[in-house]
XYZ file of C-alpha atoms in Angstrom:
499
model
C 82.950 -109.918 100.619
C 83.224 -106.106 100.440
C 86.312 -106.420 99.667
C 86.159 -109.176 96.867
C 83.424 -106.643 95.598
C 86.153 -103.784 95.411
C 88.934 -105.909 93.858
C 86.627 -106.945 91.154
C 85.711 -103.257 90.522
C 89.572 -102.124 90.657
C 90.264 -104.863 88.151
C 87.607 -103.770 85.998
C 88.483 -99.722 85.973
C 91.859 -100.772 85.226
C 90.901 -102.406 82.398
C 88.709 -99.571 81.211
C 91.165 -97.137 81.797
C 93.820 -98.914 79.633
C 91.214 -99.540 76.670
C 91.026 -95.862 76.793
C 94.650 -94.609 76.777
C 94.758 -96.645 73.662
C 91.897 -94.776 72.440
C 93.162 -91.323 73.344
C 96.325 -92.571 71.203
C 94.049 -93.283 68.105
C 92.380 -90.504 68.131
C 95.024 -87.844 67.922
C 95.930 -89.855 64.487
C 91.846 -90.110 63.309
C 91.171 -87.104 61.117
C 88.606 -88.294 58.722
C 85.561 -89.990 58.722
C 86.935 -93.189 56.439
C 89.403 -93.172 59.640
C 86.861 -93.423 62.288
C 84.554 -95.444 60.868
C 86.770 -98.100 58.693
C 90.270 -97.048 60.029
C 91.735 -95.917 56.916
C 90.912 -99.268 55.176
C 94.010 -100.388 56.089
C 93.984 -103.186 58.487
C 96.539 -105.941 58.708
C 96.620 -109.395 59.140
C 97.330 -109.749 62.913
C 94.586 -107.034 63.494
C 91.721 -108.544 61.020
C 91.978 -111.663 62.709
C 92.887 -110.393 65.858
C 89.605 -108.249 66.249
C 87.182 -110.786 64.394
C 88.337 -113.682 66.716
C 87.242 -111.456 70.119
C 84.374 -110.472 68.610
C 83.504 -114.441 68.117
C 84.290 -115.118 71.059
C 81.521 -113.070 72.072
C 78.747 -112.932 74.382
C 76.842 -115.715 73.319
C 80.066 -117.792 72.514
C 81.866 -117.363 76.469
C 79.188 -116.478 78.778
C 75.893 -117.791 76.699
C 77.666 -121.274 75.956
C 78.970 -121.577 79.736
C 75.148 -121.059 80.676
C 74.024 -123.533 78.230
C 76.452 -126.074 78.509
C 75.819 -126.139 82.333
C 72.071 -127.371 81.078
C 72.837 -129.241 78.530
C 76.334 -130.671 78.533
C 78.910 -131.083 75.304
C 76.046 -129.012 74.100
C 77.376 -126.178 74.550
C 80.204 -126.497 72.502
C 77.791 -126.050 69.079
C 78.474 -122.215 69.363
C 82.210 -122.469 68.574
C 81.455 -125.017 66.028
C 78.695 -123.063 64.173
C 80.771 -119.823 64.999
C 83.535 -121.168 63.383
C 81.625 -122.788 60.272
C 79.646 -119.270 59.733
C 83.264 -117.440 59.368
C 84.514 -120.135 57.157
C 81.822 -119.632 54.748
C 81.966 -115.967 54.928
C 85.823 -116.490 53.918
C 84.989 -118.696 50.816
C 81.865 -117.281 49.540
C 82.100 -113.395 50.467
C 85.922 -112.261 51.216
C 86.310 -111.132 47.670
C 83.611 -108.203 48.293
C 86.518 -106.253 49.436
C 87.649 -104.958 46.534
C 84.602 -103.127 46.039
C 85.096 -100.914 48.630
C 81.849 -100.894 49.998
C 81.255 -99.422 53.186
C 78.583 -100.991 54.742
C 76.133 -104.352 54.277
C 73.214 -102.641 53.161
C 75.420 -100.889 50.078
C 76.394 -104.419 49.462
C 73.504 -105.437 49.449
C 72.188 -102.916 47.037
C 74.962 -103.113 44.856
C 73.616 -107.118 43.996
C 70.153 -105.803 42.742
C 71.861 -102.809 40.740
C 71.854 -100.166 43.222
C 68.261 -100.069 44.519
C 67.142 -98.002 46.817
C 64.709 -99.811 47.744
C 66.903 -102.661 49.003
C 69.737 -100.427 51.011
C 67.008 -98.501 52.943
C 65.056 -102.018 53.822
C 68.782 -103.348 55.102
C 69.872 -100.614 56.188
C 66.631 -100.637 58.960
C 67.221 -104.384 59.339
C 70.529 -104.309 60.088
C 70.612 -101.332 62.046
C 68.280 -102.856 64.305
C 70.006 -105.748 64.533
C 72.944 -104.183 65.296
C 71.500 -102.086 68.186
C 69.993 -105.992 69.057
C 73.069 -107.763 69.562
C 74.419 -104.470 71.301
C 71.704 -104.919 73.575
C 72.842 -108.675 74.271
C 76.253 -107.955 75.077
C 75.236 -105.296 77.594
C 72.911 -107.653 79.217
C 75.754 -110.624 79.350
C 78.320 -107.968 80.526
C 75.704 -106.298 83.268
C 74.424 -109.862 84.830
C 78.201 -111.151 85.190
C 79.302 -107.706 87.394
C 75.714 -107.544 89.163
C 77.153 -110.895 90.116
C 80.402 -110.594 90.865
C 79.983 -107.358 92.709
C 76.586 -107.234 94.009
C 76.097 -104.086 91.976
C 72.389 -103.704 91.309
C 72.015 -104.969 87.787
C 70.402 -101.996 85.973
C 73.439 -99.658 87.426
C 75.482 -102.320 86.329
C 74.334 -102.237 82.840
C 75.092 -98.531 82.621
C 78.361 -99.196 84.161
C 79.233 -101.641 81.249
C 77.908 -99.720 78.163
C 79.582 -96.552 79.561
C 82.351 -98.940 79.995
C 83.177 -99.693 76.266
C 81.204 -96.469 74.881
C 83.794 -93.911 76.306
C 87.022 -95.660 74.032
C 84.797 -96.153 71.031
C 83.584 -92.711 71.039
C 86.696 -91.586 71.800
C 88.900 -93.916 69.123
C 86.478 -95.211 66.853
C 86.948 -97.924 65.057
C 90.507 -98.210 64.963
C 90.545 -98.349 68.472
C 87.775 -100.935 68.734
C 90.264 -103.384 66.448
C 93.189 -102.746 68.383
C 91.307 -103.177 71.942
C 89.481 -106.187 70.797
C 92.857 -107.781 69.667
C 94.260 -106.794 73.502
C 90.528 -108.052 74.598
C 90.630 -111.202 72.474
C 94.251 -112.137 73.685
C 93.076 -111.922 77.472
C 90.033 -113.910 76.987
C 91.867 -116.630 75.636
C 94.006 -116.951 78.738
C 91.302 -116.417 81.176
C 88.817 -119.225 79.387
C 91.966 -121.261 79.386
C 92.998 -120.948 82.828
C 88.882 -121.166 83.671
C 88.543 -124.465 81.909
C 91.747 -126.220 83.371
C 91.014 -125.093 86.764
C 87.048 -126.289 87.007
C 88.283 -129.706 85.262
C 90.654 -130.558 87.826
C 88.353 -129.452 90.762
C 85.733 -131.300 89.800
C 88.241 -134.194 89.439
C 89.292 -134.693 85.691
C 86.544 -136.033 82.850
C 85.451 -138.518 84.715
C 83.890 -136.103 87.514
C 82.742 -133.993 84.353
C 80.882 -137.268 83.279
C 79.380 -137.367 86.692
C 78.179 -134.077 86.954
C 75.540 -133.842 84.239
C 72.954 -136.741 82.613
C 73.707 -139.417 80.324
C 72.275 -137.261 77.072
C 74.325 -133.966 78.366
C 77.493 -136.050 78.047
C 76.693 -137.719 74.823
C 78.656 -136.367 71.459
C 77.930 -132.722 71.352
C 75.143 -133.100 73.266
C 72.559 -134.465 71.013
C 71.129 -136.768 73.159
C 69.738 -133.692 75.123
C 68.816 -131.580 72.663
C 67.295 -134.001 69.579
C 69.174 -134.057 66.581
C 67.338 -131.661 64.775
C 67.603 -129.027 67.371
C 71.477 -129.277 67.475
C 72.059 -128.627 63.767
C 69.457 -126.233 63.523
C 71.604 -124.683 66.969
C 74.997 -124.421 65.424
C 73.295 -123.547 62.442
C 71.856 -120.283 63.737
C 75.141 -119.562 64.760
C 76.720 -119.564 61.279
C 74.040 -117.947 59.838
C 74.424 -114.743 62.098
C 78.398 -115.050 61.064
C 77.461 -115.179 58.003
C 74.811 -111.979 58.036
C 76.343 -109.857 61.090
C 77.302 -106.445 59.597
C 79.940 -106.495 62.422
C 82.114 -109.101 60.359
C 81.524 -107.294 57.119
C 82.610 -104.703 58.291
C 85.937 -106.188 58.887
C 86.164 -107.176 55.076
C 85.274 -103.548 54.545
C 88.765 -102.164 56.194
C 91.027 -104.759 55.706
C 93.746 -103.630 53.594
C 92.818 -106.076 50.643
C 91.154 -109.148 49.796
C 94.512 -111.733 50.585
C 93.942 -109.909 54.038
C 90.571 -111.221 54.191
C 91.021 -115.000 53.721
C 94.470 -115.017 55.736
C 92.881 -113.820 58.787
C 89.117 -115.326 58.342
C 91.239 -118.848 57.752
C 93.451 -118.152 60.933
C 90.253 -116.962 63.356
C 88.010 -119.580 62.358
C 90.338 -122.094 63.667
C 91.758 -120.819 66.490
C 87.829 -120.507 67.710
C 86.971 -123.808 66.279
C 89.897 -125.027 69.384
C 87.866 -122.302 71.801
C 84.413 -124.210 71.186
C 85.742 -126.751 74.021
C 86.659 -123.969 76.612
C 82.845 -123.287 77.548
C 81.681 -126.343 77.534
C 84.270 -127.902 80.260
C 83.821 -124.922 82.081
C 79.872 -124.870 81.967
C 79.536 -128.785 83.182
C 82.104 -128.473 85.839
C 79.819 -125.848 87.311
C 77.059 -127.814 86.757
C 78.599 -130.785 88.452
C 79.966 -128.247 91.686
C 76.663 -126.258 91.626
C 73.762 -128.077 90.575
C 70.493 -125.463 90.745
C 71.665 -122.652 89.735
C 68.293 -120.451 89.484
C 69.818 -118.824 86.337
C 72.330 -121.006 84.118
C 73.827 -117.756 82.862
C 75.675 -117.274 85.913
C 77.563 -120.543 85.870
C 80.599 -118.087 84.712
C 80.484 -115.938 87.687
C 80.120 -118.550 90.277
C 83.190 -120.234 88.997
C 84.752 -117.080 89.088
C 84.009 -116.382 92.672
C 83.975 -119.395 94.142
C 86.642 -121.626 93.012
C 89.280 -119.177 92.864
C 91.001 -116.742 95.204
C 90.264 -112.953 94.781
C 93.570 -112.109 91.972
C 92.385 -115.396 89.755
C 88.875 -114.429 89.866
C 89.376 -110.732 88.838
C 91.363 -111.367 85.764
C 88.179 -113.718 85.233
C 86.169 -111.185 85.406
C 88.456 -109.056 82.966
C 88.321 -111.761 80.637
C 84.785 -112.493 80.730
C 83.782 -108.762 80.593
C 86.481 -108.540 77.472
C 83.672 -110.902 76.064
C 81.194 -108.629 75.990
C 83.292 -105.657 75.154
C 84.935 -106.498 72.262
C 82.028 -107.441 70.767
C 79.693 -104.678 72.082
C 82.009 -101.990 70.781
C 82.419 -103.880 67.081
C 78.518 -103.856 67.015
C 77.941 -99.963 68.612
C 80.546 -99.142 65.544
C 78.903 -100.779 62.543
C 75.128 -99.643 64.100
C 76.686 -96.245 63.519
C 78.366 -96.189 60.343
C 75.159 -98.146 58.808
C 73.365 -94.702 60.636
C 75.745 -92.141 58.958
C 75.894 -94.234 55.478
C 72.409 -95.680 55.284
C 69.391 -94.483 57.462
C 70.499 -91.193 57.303
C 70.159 -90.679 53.552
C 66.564 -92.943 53.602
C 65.018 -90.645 56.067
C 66.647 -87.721 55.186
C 67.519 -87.826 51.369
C 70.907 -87.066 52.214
C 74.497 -88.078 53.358
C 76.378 -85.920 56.284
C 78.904 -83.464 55.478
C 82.369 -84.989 55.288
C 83.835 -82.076 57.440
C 81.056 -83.386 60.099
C 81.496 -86.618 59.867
C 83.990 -87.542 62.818
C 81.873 -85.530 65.224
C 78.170 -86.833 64.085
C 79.481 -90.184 64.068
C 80.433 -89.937 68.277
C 77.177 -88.141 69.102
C 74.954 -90.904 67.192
C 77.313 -93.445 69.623
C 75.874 -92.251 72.399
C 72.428 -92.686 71.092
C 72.580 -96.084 69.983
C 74.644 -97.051 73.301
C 71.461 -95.405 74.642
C 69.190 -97.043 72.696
C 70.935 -100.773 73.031
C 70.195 -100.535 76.939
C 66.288 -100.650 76.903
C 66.838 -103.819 74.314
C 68.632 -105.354 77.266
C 65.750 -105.849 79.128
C 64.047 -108.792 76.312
C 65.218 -111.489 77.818
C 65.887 -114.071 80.439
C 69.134 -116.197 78.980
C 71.512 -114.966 76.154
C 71.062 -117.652 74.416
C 68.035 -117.283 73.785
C 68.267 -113.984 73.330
C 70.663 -114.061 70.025
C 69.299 -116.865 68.858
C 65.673 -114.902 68.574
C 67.083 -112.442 67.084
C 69.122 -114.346 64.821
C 66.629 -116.431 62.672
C 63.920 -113.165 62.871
C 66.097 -110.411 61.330
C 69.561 -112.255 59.821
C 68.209 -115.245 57.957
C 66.140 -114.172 55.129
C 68.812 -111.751 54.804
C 71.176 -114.000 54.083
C 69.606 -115.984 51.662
C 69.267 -112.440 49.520
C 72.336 -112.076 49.875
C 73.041 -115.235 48.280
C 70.194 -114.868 45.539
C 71.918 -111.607 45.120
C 75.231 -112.143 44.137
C 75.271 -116.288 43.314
C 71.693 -115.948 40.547
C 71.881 -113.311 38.179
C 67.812 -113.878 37.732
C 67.919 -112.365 41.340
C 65.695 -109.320 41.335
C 65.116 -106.585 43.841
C 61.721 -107.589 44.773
C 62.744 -111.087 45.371
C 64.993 -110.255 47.651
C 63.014 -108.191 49.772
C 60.725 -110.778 49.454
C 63.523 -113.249 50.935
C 63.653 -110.991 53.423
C 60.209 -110.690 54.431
C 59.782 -114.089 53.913
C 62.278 -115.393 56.715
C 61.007 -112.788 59.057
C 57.651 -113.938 58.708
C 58.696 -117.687 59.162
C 60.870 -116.960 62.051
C 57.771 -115.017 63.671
C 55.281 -117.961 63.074
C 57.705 -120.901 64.667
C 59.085 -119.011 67.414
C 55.070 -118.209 68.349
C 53.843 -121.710 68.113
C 55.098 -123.986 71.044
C 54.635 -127.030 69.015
C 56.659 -126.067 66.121
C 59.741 -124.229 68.598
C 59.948 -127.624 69.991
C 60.154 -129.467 66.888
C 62.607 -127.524 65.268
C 64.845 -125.966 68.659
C 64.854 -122.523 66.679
C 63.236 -121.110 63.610
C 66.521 -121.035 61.451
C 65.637 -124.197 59.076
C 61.989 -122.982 58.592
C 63.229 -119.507 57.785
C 65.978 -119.850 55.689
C 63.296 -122.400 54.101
C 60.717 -119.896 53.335
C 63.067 -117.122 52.790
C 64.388 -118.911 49.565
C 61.411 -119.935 48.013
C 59.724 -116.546 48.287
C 63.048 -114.740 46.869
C 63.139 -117.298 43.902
C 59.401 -117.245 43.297
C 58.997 -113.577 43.327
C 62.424 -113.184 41.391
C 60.609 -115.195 38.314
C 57.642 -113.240 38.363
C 59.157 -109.915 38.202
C 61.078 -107.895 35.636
C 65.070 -108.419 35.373
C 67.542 -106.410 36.878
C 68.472 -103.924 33.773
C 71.459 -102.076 35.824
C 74.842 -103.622 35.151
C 77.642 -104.621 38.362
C 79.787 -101.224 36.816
C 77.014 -98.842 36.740
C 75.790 -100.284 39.922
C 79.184 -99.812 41.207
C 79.443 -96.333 40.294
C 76.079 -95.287 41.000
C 77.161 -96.127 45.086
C 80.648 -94.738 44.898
C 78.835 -91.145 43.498
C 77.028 -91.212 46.720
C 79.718 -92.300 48.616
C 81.758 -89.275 47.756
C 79.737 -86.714 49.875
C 81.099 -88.471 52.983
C 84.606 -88.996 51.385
C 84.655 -93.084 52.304
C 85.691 -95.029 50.060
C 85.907 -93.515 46.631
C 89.714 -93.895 47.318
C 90.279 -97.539 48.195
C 93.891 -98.776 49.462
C 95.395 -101.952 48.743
C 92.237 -102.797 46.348
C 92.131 -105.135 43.372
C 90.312 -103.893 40.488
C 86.752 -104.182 39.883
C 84.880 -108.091 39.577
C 82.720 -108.307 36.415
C 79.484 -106.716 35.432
C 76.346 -108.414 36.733
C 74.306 -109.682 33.999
């Protein structure tokens, strides 16, 4: 055992130590801040998709939907399916933001309601939160697998994995975030791949799948389990944290244009629409090998460490850990540049120096890595976890987003009041037992609630006076104290005025 323990911990500094000679490379060509926190704006095709596919296949999307499919059957394929419908969407109704040059969700977001304040520094909190939320996930997925695998205790171990992805962020930035998710995203597929084949013929083909779970765990998708309702409002949730993730945004942000956009949104969402099958195989072969399992989350690790000799099961680990790297080191990034671009100037009035920018942006890293490892500790399953999150902070959000840029009647108060109102929905259903079991998670009610109170607040209050151009400049002026993006490569010109 000790030395499984130290072959899974070799594997895993190896990897580490590769993610940060690629970092180490980046760096000595980062100079600015637009480098370090949008890499030059210049991202191709291969790395676009690349980086946004790891970054789906996430924590919740590998390790969650192994858990939950190992309760709940073809069930757990509704992450990859909402997953992939959530970046589908964002392609079609939000790829063509890019020629903006906006640099982060919340300036987006105040650019629909003609530059308010008001509206960037209420996103900006909302999302930086969020951000530091799903960070907070990922370190919690990533910490119970090696606790696992290793027997490391699982507080060390969630040090071990923030530090883990921290140093080549802080060290690369985002550049080298995109090119080690792509390296990430590329060994994840193998790993789920070789996990999935593997567990299906141990457990002796479909038919021993079958036999492994109930009746309503193998019925289509798993509906028969969960209730209809509950698995739309499931992959729902999913696409609607796509959809309102800064993380993704922030891959329109840097791509080199908006063709770059679609190609590689088009390309990820169906190469993880084909991934959505991976965790569920893999989650009710465990199920039917290791029925009672105190905590379905570790359905991954078992199969790891038990089916497999010691070399399979640490380029498992690798892969599953790539998981929860890629995507914690996409999220640690955007938390920050929504710190540097947003927070910063609503609590202080004002933008950091350009000439600081680089080394501000690696010291407020380290706090938000720090401050991502006490939300670790809310919960019991990730699933649950994201989900919670997901349809309190990201839904009403959404829907202003939509109000926003789709309704030109759309005013700033209504959309904080979309806002407000899908927090406050989320709050009341995911409080009431009755109503959580009804609806499986808050995202229907929210998204409900969060509409009517942006359109009903939007009618009752004055129009939006400020023009898209003069919103448009009034957000590149500020943008110029940090020198990010007031020079915008590859970009289209401007979309028209709001009216």
């Amino acid at each position: 055992m000790i030395e499984s323990h130290m072959g899974y911990l070799v594997a895993l500094l190896l990897a580490v130590l590769l993610m940060l000679g690629i970092s180490w490379w980046v760096a000595r060509r980062t100079s600015t801040g637009e480098d370090f926190l949008l890499a030059g704006r210049k991202l191709s095709t291969p790395l676009v998709m690349g980086s946004t596919l790891a970054t789906l296949v996430g924590t919740g999307s590998s390790l969650g939907a192994v858990g939950f499919a190992y309760q709940n059957g073809w069930a757990g394929a509704l992450y990859g399916i909402g997953g992939a419908l959530g970046i589908f969407l964002l392609l079609w109704l939000f790829s063509d933001v890019r020629k903006h040059g906006f640099m982060t969700f919340a300036e987006e977001m105040s650019y629909y309601y003609g530059a308010s304040r008001a509206v960037k520094g209420v996103v900006a909190v909302l999302l930086f939160l969020a951000s530091v939320g799903w960070l907070g996930a990922h370190i919690m997925g990533g910490a119970m697998y090696l606790s696992f695998l290793t027997g490391m205790d699982e507080n060390l171990a969630k040090v071990v994995i923030a530090v883990g992805f921290g140093l080549y962020t802080v060290v690369g930035g985002y550049l080298a975030v995109v090119i080690t998710d792509v390296i990430q995203g590329t060994i994840l597929f193998l790993g789920f791949t070789v996990l999935a084949v593997l567990s299906l013929v141990t457990v002796g083909g479909f038919d021993g799948l079958s036999e492994g779970v109930s009746d309503e765990a193998a019925s289509m998708l798993g509906v028969q389990a969960l209730g209809p309702l509950p698995a739309v409002s499931l992959a729902l949730v999913i696409a609607v944290g796509v959809l309102a993730t800064p993380s993704y945004r922030q891959r329109i942000y840097s791509a080199a244009n908006v063709r770059t956009v679609r190609r590689s949104f088009l390309l990820a969402g169906v190469l993880f629409a084909a991934f959505s099958l991976l965790p569920a195989v893999a989650g009710m072969s465990a199920s039917g090998l290791a029925p009672g399992l105190e905590n379905p989350d570790m359905a991954f690790p078992y199969l790891a460490t038990t089916l497999f000799p010691l070399w399979i099961g640490a380029f498992l680990l690798v892969a599953g850990l790539s998981a929860t790297m890629s995507s914690g080191d996409s999220d640690a990034i955007v938390g920050v540049t929504i710190l540097m671009r947003d927070v910063s100037q609503v609590v202080t009035g004002k933008l950091p120096k350009a000439e600081n920018l680089v080394r501000a942006s690696r010291w407020s890293l380290v706090a938000v890595l720090g401050l991502a490892l006490g939300f670790a500790l809310l919960a019991t399953t990730i699933i649950e976890y994201i989900t919670l999150m997901i349809s309190t902070v990201l839904t009403g959000l959404l829907v202003a987003s939509l109000l926003g840029k789709f309704w030109p009647r759309a005013t700033w108060q209504g959309g904080i009041a979309a806002m407000l109102g899908g927090s406050a929905a989320a709050l009341v259903v995911n409080n009431v037992e009755s109503f959580g079991a009804f609806w499986g998670n808050a995202v229907i009610p929210s998204l409900t609630v969060a509409l009517v109170a942006g359109v009903v607040v939007s009618l009752v209050t004055p129009r939006t006076t400020v023009t898209g151009e003069e919103a448009l400049r009034r957000l590149a002026e500020e943008r110029t104290e940090l020198e990010v993006g007031t020079r915008i490569r590859g970009a289209e010109p401007e979309g028209q005025p709001k009216s």
